[in-house]
Structures are given as C-alpha cells and as structure tokens.
mmCIF file of C-alpha atoms in Angstrom:
data_model
loop_
_atom_site.group_PDB
_atom_site.id
_atom_site.type_symbol
_atom_site.label_atom_id
_atom_site.label_comp_id
_atom_site.label_asym_id
_atom_site.label_seq_id
_atom_site.Cartn_x
_atom_site.Cartn_y
_atom_site.Cartn_z
ATOM 1 C CA MET A 1 18.120 3.788 -9.869
ATOM 2 C CA PRO A 2 19.993 6.783 -8.667
ATOM 3 C CA ILE A 3 19.771 8.189 -5.308
ATOM 4 C CA THR A 4 17.678 11.342 -5.004
ATOM 5 C CA GLU A 5 16.875 13.584 -1.926
ATOM 6 C CA SER A 6 14.438 15.849 -0.613
ATOM 7 C CA THR A 7 14.208 18.437 2.234
ATOM 8 C CA ILE A 8 11.760 18.675 5.016
ATOM 9 C CA THR A 9 10.187 21.990 5.303
ATOM 10 C CA ALA A 10 9.365 24.096 8.569
ATOM 11 C CA LYS A 11 5.815 22.897 8.170
ATOM 12 C CA GLY A 12 7.104 19.206 7.956
ATOM 13 C CA GLN A 13 6.372 18.715 4.305
ATOM 14 C CA THR A 14 8.654 17.322 1.604
ATOM 15 C CA THR A 15 8.495 16.759 -2.266
ATOM 16 C CA VAL A 16 8.886 13.640 -3.807
ATOM 17 C CA PRO A 17 11.413 13.815 -6.437
ATOM 18 C CA ALA A 18 10.171 13.887 -9.932
ATOM 19 C CA ASP A 19 12.179 10.727 -10.906
ATOM 20 C CA ILE A 20 10.539 8.862 -8.161
ATOM 21 C CA ARG A 21 6.915 10.040 -8.874
ATOM 22 C CA GLN A 22 7.408 9.063 -12.354
ATOM 23 C CA SER A 23 8.519 5.422 -11.120
ATOM 24 C CA ILE A 24 5.634 4.986 -8.933
ATOM 25 C CA GLY A 25 2.979 6.497 -11.109
ATOM 26 C CA GLY A 26 2.533 9.105 -8.324
ATOM 27 C CA GLU A 27 -0.026 12.006 -9.116
ATOM 28 C CA PRO A 28 -1.841 14.413 -6.598
ATOM 29 C CA GLY A 29 -3.777 12.150 -4.061
ATOM 30 C CA THR A 30 -1.361 9.100 -4.268
ATOM 31 C CA ARG A 31 -0.997 7.901 -0.706
ATOM 32 C CA LEU A 32 2.424 6.899 0.858
ATOM 33 C CA VAL A 33 2.911 4.808 3.827
ATOM 34 C CA TRP A 34 5.918 5.435 6.121
ATOM 35 C CA HIS A 35 7.601 2.734 8.002
ATOM 36 C CA LEU A 36 10.295 3.368 10.569
ATOM 37 C CA LEU A 37 12.437 0.189 10.974
ATOM 38 C CA ALA A 38 14.030 -0.800 14.292
ATOM 39 C CA ASP A 39 17.498 -0.125 13.009
ATOM 40 C CA GLY A 40 16.526 3.678 12.349
ATOM 41 C CA ARG A 41 16.138 3.170 8.489
ATOM 42 C CA LEU A 42 12.877 4.683 6.926
ATOM 43 C CA PHE A 43 10.873 2.670 4.496
ATOM 44 C CA VAL A 44 8.379 4.367 2.282
ATOM 45 C CA ARG A 45 5.653 2.561 0.128
ATOM 46 C CA VAL A 46 2.846 3.505 -2.238
ATOM 47 C CA LYS A 47 -0.625 2.471 -1.039
ATOM 48 C CA ASN A 48 -2.301 1.661 -4.156
ATOM 49 C CA LYS A 49 -5.452 -0.058 -3.000
ATOM 50 C CA THR A 50 -8.052 0.685 -0.334
ATOM 51 C CA ALA A 51 -10.655 -1.693 1.170
ATOM 52 C CA ALA A 52 -13.102 -0.118 -1.096
ATOM 53 C CA ASP A 53 -11.038 -0.532 -4.295
ATOM 54 C CA ILE A 54 -11.025 -4.280 -3.750
ATOM 55 C CA LYS A 55 -14.538 -4.674 -2.567
ATOM 56 C CA GLY A 56 -16.421 -7.300 -4.617
ATOM 57 C CA ILE A 57 -13.361 -8.864 -6.302
ATOM 58 C CA VAL A 58 -13.974 -12.301 -4.418
ATOM 59 C CA LYS A 59 -17.184 -13.672 -5.473
ATOM 60 C CA VAL A 60 -19.148 -15.863 -3.220
ATOM 61 C CA PRO A 61 -19.916 -19.428 -4.689
ATOM 62 C CA GLN A 62 -23.124 -20.437 -5.147
ATOM 63 C CA GLY A 63 -24.669 -23.711 -4.277
ATOM 64 C CA LYS A 64 -24.284 -25.855 -1.118
ATOM 65 C CA ARG A 65 -22.628 -24.417 1.858
ATOM 66 C CA LEU A 66 -20.410 -26.496 4.155
ATOM 67 C CA SER A 67 -19.797 -26.126 7.789
ATOM 68 C CA VAL A 68 -15.962 -26.358 9.174
ATOM 69 C CA GLU A 69 -16.625 -29.756 10.329
ATOM 70 C CA GLU A 70 -17.710 -30.955 6.851
ATOM 71 C CA MET A 71 -14.568 -29.471 5.276
ATOM 72 C CA ARG A 72 -12.199 -31.282 7.557
ATOM 73 C CA PRO A 73 -10.693 -34.434 6.123
#
C-alpha cells in the first residue's frame, strides 16, 4: 500500500485519506484509537466493536454449575 499523508488543521483535525478510509471501511462515525509508542511512532487502529456490540455473544450454558474447586483436577 502506498504511503499517504494528511495535514493537521488549526483546530487539531485531520482528514483520513480516501484510500485509507476505503481500506478500513471507514464511514462517518467510525472510531479510531490512537497509540503513541515509546519510540515516538504513532499507531492508529479502527475500533470496530464496543461492549454493547458483543453483549450476548457468549451464551451461558444450562445445567449443573460447578464451583472452582470442582473444576480443578
């Protein structure tokens, strides 16, 4: 993927370049998480799931419940 760049405005805003938006499926409301690494590099990732999005994915098994002691070998 080619290197792209953007400029920070006086208000501290920037535009995500079109090719990057297309690659990440970015649309209005897409959340980005910014990480400043110890060596000064910046890492940006797409935050694609919230706690509300994953609520209910794991189903609680029905039947007998075991204590921690009962699960130990």
